[in-house]
mmCIF file with all atom_site columns, C-alpha atoms and ligand atoms in Angstrom:
data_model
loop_
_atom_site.group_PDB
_atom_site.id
_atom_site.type_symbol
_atom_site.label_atom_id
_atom_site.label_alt_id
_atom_site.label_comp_id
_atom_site.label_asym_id
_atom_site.label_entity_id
_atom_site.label_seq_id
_atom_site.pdbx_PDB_ins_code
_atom_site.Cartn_x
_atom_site.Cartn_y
_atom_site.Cartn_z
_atom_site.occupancy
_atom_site.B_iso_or_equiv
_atom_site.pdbx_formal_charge
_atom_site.auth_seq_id
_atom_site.auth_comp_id
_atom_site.auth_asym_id
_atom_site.auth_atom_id
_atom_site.pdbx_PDB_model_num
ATOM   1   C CA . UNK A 1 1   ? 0.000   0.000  0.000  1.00 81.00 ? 36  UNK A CA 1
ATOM   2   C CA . UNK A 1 2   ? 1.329   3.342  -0.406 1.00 87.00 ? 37  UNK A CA 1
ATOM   3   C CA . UNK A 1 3   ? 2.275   5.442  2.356  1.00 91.00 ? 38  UNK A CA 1
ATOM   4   C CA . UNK A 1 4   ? -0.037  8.043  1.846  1.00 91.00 ? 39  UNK A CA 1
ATOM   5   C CA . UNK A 1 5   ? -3.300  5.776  1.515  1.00 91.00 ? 40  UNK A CA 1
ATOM   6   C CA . UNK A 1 6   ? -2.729  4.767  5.221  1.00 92.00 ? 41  UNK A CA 1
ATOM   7   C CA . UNK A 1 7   ? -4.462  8.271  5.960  1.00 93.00 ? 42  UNK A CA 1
ATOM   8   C CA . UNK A 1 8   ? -7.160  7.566  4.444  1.00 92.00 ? 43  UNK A CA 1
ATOM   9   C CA . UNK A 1 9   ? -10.763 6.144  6.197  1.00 91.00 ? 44  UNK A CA 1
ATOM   10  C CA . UNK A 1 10  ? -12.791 3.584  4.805  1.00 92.00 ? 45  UNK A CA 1
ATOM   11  C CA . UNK A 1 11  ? -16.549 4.092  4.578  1.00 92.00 ? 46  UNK A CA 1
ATOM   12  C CA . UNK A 1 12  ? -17.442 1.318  6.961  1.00 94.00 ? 47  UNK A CA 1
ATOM   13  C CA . UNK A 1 13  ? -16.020 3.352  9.683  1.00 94.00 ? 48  UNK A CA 1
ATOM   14  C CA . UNK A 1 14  ? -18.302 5.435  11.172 1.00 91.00 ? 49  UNK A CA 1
ATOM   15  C CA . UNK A 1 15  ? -17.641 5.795  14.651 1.00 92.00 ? 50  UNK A CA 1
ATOM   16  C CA . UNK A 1 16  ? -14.905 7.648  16.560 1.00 92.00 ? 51  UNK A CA 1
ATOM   17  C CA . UNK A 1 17  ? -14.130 4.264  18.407 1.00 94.00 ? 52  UNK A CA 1
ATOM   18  C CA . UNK A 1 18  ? -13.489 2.604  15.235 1.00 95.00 ? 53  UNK A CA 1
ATOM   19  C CA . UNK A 1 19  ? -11.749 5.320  13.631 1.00 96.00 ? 54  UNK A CA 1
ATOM   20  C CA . UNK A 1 20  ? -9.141  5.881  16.665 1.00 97.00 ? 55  UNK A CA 1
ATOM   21  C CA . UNK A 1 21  ? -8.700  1.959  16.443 1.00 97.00 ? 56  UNK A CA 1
ATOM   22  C CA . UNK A 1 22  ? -7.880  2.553  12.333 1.00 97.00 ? 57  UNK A CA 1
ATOM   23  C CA . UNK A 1 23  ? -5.938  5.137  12.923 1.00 97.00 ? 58  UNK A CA 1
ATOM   24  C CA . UNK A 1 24  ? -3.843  3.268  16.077 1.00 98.00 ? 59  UNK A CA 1
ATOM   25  C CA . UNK A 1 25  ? -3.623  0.158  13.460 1.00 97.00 ? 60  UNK A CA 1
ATOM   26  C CA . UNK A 1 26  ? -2.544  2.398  10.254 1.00 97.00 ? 61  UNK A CA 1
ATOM   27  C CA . UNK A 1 27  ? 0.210   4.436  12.757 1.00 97.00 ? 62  UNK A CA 1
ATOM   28  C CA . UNK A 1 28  ? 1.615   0.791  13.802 1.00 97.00 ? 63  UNK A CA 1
ATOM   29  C CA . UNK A 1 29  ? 2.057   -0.322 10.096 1.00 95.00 ? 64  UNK A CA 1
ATOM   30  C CA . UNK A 1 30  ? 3.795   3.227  9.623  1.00 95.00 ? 65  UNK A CA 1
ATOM   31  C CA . UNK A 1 31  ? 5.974   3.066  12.662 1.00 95.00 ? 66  UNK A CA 1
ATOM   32  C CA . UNK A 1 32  ? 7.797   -0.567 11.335 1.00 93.00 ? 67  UNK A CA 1
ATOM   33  C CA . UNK A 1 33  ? 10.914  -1.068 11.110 1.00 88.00 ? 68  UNK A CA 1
ATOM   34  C CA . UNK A 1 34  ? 11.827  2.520  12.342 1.00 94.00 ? 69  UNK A CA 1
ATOM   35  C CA . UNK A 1 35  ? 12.837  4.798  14.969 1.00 97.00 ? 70  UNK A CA 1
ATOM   36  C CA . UNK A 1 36  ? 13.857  7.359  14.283 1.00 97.00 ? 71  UNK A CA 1
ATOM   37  C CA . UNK A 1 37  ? 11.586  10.228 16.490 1.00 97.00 ? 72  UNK A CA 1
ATOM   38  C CA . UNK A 1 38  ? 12.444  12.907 13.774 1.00 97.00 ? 73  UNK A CA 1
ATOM   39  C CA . UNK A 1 39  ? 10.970  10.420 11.131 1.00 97.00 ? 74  UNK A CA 1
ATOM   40  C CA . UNK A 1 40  ? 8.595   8.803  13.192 1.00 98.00 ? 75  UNK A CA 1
ATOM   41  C CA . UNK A 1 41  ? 6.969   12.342 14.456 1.00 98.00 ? 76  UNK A CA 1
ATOM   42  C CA . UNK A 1 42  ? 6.649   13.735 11.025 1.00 98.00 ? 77  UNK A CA 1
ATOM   43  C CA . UNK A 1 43  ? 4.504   10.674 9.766  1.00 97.00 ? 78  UNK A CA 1
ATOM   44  C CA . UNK A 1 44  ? 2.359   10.780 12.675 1.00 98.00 ? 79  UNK A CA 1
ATOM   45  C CA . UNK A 1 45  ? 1.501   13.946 12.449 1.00 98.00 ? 80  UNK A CA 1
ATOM   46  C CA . UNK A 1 46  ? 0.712   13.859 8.993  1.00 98.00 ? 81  UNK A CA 1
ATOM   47  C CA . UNK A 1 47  ? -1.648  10.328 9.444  1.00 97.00 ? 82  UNK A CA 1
ATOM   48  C CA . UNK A 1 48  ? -3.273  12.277 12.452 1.00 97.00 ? 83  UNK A CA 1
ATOM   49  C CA . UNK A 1 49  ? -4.492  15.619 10.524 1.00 97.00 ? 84  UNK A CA 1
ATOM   50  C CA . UNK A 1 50  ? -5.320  13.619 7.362  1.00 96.00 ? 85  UNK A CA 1
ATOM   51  C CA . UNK A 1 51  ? -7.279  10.889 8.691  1.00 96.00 ? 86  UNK A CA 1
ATOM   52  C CA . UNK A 1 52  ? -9.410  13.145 11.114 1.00 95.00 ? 87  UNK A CA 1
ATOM   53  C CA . UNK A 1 53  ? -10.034 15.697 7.771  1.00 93.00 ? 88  UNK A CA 1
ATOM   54  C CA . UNK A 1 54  ? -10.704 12.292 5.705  1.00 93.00 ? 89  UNK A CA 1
ATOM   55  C CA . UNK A 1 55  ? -13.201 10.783 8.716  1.00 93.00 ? 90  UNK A CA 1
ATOM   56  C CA . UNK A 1 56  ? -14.935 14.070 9.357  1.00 83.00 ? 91  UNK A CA 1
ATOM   57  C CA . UNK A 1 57  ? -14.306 16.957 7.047  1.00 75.00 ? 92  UNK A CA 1
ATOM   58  C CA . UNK A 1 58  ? -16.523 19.738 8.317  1.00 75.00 ? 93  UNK A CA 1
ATOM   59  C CA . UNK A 1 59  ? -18.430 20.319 11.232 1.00 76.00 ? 94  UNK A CA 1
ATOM   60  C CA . UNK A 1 60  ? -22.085 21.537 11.013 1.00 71.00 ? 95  UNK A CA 1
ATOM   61  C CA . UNK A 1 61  ? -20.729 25.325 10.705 1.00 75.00 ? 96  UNK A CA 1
ATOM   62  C CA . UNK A 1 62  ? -18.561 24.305 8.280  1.00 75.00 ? 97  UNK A CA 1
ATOM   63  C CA . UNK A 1 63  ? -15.506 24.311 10.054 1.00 79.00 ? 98  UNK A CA 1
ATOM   64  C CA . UNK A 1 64  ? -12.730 22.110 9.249  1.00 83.00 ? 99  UNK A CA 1
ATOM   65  C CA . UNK A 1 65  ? -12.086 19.523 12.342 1.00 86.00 ? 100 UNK A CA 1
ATOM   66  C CA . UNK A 1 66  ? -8.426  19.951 12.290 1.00 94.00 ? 101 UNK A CA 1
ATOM   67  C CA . UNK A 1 67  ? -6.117  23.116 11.678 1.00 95.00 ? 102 UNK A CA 1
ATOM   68  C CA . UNK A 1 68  ? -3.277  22.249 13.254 1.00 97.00 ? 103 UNK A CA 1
ATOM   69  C CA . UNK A 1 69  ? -1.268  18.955 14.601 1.00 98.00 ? 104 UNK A CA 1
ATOM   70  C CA . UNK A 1 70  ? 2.068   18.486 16.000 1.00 98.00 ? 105 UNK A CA 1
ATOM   71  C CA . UNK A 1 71  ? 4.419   17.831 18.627 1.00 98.00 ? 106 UNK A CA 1
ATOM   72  C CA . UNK A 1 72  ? 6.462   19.857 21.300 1.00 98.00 ? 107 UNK A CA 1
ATOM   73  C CA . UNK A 1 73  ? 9.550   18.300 22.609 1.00 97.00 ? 108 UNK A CA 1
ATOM   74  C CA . UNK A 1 74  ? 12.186  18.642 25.558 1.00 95.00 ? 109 UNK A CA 1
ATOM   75  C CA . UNK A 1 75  ? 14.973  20.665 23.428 1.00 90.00 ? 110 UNK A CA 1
ATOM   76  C CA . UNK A 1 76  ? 17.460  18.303 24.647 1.00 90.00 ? 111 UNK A CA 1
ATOM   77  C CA . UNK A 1 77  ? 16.090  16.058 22.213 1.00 93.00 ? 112 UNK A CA 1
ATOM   78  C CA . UNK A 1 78  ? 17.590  18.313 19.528 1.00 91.00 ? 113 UNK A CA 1
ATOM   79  C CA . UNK A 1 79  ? 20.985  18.038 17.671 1.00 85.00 ? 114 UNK A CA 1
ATOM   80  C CA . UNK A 1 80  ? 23.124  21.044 18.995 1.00 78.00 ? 115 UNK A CA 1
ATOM   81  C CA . UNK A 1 81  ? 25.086  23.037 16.364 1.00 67.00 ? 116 UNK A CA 1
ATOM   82  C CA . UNK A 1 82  ? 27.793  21.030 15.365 1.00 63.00 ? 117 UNK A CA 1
ATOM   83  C CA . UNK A 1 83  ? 29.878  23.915 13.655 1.00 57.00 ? 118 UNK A CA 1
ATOM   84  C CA . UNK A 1 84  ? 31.459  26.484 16.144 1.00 53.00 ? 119 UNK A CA 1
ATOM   85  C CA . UNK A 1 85  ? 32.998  28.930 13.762 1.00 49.00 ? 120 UNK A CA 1
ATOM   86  C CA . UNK A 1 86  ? 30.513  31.122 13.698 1.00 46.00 ? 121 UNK A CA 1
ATOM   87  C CA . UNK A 1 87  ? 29.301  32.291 17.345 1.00 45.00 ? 122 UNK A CA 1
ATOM   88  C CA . UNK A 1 88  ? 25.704  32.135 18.344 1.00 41.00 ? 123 UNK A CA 1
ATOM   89  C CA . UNK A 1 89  ? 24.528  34.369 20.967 1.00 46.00 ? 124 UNK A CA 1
ATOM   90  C CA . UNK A 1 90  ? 20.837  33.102 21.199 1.00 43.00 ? 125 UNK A CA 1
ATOM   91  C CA . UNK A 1 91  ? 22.308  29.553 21.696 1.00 43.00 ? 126 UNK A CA 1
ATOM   92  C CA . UNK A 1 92  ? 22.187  29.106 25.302 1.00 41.00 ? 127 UNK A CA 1
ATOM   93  C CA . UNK A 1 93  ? 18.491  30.032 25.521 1.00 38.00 ? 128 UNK A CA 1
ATOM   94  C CA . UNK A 1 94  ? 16.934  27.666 22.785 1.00 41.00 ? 129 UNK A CA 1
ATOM   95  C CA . UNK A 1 95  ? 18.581  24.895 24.191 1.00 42.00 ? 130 UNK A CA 1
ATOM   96  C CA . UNK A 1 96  ? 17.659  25.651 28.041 1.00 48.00 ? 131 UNK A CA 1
ATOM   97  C CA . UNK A 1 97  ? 16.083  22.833 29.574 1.00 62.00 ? 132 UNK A CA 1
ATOM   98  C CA . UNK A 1 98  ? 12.924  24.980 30.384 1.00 88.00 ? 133 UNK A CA 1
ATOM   99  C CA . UNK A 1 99  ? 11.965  24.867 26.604 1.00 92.00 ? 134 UNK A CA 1
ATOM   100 C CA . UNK A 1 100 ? 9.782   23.006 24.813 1.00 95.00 ? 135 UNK A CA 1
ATOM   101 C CA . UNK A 1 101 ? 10.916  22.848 21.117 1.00 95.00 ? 136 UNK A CA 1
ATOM   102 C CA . UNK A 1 102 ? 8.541   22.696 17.708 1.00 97.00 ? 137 UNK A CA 1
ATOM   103 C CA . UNK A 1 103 ? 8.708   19.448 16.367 1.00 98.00 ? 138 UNK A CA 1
ATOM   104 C CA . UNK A 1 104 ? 7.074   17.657 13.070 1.00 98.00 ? 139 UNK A CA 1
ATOM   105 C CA . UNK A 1 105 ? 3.714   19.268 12.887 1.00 98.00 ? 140 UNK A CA 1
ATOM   106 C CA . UNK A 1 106 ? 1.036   19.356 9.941  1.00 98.00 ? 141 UNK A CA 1
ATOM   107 C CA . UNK A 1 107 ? -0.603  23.035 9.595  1.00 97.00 ? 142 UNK A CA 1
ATOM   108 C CA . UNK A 1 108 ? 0.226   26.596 9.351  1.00 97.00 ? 143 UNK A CA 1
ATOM   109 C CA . UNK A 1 109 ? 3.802   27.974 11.314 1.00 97.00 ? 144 UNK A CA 1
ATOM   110 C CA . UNK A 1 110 ? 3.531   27.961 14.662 1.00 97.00 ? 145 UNK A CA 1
ATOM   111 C CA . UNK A 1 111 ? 5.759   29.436 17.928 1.00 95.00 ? 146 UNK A CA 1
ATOM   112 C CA . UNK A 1 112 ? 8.935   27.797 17.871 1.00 95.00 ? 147 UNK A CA 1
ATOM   113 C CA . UNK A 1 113 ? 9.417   27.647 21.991 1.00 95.00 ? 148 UNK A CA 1
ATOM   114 C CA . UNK A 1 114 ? 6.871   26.745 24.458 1.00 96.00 ? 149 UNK A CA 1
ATOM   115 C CA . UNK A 1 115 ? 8.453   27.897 28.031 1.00 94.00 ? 150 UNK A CA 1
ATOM   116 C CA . UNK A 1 116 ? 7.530   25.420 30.863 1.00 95.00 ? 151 UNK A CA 1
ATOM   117 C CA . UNK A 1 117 ? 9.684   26.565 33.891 1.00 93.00 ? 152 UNK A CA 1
ATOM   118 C CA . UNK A 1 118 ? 7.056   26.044 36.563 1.00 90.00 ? 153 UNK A CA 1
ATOM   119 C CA . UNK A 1 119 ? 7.747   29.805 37.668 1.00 90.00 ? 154 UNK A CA 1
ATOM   120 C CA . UNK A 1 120 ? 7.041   31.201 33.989 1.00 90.00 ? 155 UNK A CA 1
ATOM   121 C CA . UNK A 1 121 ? 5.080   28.828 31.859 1.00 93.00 ? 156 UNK A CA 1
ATOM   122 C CA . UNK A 1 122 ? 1.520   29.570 30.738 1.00 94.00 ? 157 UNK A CA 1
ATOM   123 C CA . UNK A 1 123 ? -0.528  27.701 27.641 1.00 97.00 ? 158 UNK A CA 1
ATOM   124 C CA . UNK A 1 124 ? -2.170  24.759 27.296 1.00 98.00 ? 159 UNK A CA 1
ATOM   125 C CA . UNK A 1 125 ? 1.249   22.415 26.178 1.00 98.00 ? 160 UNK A CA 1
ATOM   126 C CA . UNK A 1 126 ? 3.035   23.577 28.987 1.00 97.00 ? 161 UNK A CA 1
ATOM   127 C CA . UNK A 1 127 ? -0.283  22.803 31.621 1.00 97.00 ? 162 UNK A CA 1
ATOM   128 C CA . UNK A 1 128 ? -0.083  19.277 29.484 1.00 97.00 ? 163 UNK A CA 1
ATOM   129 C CA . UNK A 1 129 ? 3.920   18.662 29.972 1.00 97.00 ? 164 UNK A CA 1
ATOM   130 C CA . UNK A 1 130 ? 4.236   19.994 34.059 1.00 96.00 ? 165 UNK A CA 1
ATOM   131 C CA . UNK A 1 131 ? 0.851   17.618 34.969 1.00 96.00 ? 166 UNK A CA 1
ATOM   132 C CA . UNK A 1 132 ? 1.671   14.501 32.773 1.00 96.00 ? 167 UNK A CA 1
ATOM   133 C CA . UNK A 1 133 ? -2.165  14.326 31.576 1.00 97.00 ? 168 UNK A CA 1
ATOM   134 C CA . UNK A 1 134 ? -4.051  15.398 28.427 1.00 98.00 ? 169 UNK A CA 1
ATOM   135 C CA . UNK A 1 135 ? -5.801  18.588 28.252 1.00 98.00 ? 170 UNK A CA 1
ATOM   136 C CA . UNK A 1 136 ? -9.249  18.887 26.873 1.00 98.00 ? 171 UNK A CA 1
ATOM   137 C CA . UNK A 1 137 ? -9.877  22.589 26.107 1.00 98.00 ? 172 UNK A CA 1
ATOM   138 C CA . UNK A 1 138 ? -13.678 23.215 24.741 1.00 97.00 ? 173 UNK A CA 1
ATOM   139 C CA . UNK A 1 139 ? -13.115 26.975 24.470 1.00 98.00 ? 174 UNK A CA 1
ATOM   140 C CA . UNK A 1 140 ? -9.505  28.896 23.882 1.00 97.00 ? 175 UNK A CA 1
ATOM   141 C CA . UNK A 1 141 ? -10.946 31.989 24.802 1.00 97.00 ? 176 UNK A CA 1
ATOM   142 C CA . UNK A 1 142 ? -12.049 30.677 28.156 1.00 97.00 ? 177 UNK A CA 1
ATOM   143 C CA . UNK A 1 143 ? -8.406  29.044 29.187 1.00 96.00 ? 178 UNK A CA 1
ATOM   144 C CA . UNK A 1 144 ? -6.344  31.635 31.063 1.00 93.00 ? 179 UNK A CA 1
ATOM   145 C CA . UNK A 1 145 ? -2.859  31.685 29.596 1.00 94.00 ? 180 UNK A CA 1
ATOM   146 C CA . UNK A 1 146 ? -3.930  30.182 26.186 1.00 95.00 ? 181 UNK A CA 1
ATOM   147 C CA . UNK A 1 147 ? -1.192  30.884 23.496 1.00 96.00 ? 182 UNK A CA 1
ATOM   148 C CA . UNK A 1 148 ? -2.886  31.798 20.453 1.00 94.00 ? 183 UNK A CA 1
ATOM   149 C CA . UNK A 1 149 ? -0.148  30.322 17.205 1.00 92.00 ? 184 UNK A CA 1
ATOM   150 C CA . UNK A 1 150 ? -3.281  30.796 15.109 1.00 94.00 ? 185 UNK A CA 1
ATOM   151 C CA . UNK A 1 151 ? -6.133  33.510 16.374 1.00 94.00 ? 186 UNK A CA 1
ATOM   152 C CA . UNK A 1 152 ? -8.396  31.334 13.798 1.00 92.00 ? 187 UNK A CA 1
ATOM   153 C CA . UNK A 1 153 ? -8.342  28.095 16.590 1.00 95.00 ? 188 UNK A CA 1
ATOM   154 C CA . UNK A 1 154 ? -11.075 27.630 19.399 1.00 95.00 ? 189 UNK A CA 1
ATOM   155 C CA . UNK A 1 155 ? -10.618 24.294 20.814 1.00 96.00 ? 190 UNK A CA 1
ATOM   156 C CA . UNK A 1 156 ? -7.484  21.977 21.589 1.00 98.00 ? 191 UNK A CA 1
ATOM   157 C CA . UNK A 1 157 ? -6.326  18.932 23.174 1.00 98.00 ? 192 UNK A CA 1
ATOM   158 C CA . UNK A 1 158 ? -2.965  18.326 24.074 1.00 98.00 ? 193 UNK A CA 1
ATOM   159 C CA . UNK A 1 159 ? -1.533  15.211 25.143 1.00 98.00 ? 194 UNK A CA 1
ATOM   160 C CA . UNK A 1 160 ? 1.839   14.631 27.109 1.00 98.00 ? 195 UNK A CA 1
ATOM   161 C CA . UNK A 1 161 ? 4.252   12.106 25.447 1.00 98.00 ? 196 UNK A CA 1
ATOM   162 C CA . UNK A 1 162 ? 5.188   9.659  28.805 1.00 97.00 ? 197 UNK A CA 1
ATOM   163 C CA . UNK A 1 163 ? 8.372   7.515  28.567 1.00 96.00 ? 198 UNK A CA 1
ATOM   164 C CA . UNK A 1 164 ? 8.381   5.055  31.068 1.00 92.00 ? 199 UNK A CA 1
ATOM   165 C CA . UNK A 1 165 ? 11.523  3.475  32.670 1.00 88.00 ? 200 UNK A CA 1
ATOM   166 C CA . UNK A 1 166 ? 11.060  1.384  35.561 1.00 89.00 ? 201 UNK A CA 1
ATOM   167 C CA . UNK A 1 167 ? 9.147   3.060  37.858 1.00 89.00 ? 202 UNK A CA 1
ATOM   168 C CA . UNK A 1 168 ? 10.661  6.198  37.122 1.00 91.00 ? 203 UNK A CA 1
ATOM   169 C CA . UNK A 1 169 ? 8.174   8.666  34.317 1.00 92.00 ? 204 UNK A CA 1
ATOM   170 C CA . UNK A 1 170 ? 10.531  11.358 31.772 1.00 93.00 ? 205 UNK A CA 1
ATOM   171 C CA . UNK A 1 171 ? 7.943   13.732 30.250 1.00 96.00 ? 206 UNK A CA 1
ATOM   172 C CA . UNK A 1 172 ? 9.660   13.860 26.719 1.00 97.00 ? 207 UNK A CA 1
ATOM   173 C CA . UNK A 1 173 ? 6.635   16.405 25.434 1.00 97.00 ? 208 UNK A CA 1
ATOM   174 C CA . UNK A 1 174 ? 3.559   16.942 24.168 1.00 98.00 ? 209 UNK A CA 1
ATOM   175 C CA . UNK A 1 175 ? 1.627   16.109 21.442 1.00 98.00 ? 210 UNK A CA 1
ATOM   176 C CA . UNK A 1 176 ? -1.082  19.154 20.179 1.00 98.00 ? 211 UNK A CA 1
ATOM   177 C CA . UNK A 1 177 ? -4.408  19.389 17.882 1.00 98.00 ? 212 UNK A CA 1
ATOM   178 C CA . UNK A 1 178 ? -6.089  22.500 17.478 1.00 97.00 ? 213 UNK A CA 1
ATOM   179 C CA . UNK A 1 179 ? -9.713  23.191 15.962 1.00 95.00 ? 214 UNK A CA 1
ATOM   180 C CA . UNK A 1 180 ? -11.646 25.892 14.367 1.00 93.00 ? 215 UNK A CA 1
ATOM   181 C CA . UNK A 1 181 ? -14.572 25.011 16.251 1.00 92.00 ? 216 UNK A CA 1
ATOM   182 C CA . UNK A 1 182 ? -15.564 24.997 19.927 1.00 94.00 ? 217 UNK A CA 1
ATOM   183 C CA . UNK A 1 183 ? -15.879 21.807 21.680 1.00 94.00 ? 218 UNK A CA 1
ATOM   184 C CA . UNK A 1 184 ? -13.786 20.298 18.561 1.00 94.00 ? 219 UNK A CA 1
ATOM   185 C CA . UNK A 1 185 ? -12.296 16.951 20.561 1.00 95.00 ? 220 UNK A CA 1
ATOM   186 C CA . UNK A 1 186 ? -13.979 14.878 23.295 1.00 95.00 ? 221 UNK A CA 1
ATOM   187 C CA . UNK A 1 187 ? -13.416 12.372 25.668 1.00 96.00 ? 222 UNK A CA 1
ATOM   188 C CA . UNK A 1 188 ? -13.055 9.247  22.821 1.00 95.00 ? 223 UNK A CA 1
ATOM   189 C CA . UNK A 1 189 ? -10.167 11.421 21.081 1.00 96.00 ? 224 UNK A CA 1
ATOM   190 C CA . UNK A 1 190 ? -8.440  11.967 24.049 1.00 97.00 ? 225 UNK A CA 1
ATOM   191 C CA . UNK A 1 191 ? -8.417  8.469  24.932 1.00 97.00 ? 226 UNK A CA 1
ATOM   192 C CA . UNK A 1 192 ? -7.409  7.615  21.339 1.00 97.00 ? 227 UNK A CA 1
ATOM   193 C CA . UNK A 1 193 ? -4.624  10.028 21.739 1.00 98.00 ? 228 UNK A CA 1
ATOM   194 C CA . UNK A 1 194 ? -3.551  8.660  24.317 1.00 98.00 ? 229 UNK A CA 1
ATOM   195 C CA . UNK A 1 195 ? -2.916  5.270  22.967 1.00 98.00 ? 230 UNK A CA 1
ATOM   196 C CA . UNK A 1 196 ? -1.833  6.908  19.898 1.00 98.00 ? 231 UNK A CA 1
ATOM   197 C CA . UNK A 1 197 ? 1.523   8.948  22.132 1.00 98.00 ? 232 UNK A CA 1
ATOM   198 C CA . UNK A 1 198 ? 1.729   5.665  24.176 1.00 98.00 ? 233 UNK A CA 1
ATOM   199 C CA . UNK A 1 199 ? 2.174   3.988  20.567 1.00 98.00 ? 234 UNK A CA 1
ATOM   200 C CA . UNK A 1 200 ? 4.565   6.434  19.291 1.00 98.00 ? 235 UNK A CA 1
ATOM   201 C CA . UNK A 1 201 ? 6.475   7.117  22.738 1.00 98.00 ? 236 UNK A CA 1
ATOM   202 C CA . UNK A 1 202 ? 7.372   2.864  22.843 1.00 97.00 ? 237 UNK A CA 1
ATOM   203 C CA . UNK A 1 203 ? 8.117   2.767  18.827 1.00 97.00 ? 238 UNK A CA 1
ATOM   204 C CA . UNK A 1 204 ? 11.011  5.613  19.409 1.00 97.00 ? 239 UNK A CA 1
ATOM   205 C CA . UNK A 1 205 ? 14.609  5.402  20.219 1.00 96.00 ? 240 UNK A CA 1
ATOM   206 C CA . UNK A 1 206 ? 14.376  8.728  22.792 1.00 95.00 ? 241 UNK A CA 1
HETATM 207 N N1 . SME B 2 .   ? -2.067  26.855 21.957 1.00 94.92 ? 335 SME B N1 1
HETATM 208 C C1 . SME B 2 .   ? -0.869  26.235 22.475 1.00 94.92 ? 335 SME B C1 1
HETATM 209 C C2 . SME B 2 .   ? 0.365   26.702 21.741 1.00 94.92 ? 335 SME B C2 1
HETATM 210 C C3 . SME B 2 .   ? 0.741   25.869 20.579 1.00 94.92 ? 335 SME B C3 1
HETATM 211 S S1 . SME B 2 .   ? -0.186  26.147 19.191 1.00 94.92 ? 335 SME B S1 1
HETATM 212 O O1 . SME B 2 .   ? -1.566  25.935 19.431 1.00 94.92 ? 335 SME B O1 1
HETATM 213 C C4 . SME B 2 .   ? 0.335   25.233 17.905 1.00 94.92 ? 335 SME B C4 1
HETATM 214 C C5 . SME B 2 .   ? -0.753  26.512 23.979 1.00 94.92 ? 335 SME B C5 1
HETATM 215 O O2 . SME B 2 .   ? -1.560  27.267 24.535 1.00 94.92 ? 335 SME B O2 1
HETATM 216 O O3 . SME B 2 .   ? 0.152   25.982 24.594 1.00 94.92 ? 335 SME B O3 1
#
C-alpha cells in the first residue's frame, strides 16, 4: 500500500471508536521497522491531521475539524550546532532545559518555543507537559494563559508524550491538535490520543 493511503478512512467506519482503532492500526504499520523520532513524528503527524479531515471533514458550521497537529519536545532532544565557527549568541536560551521545542507538525507555522519553567510557563502544552495528563480545552478563549499560534483556533487537546523506565516517568513532550470550532475533541479522542503517544512514545529510540 502506499504510504499516503494509510491516511485515508474507509466508509465502513463510522464511529470515533473505530476510527481511533484505524488510525492506532494504520500508525503501527507506519511506525515498522523505524525509529527514528524525527521520522517517526513527522509521519504521525501527517496520518493524524489527514485521517481526522478524511473521517470528518466539516463540522455543522462548516468548520474544518483539524487546523493544526504536532508535537512539542524537551529541546534536549535536539541536535546542537555542530559547527562552532561562527558564534551564536541566542544559543544558550533555545537549548535551556525549560523549553519546549517545535517538532514535526502538519498546519500553518507555529511558535517555535513553548516555556515550561514552573515559575514562567503559561498555555495549554506547557499545563499538558508539568501535569503529565491530556488537556481537553472546549473553548480557547475561556483558558487563562492560552497561546494563540493561530487567532483562527477555538478548541485543543494536548496530550503529554510519557516515557516510562522502571518506575521512574521522563515527560519527553507533548503532542497538540487544534480546531476551528468549539468543543472540537472529546473524551473518545483523548483516549485515542492517548494510545496513539503511548504507541509512538514505545516505537522511538528517545
Ligand atoms: N495553543 C498552544 C500553543 C501551541 S499552538 O496551538 C500550535 C498553547 O496554549 O500551549
Amino acid at each position: 500500500m502506499p504510504h499516503a493511503d494509510s491516511s485515508l478512512v474507509p466508509p465502513e467506519i463510522t464511529s470515533k471508536a473505530e476510527f481511533w482503532v484505524h488510525v492506532h492500526d494504520q500508525l503501527q504499520n507506519l511506525l515498522e521497522d523505524q525509529r527514528d523520532w524525527v521520522t517517526n513524528l513527522a509521519n504521525a503527524s501527517s496520518l493524524l491531521y489527514n485521517a481526522l479531515l478524511a473521517f470528518r471533514p466539516h463540522f455543522e458550521n462548516g468548520d474544518r475539524a483539524v487546523n493544526w497537529c504536532g508535537f512539542y519536545l524537551i529541546s534536549s532532544l535536539f541536535p546542537k550546532p555542530r559547527f562552532t565557527a561562527v558564534p551564536c549568541e541566542n544559543q544558550g536560551a533555545k537549548t535551556h532545559v525549560d523549553t519546549l521545542s517545535l517538532g514535526p507538525f502538519c498546519g500553518k507555522p507555529a511558535c517555535q518555543f513553548i516555556n515550561v519553567s514552573p515559575a514562567r510557563a503559561r498555555g495549554v502544552c506547557a499545563t499538558a507537559f508539568l501535569q503529565g495528563k491530556t488537556v481537553l480545552v472546549q473553548n480557547v478563549d475561556e483558558y487563562p494563559g492560552h497561546i494563540a499560534c493561530d487567532g483562527d483556533t477555538k478548541s485543543e487537546v494536548v496530550c503529554p508524550l510519557i516515557l516510562h523506565k522502571g518506575n521512574d516517568q521522563v515527560v519527553l513532550g507533548v503532542l497538540d491538535l487544534d480546531c476551528l470550532a468549539v468543543s472540537g475533541f472529546d473524551e473518545q479522542d483523548k483516549l485515542g490520543l492517548e494510545a496513539i503517544t503511548d504507541l509512538i512514545v514505545k516505537r522511538c529510540d528517545w
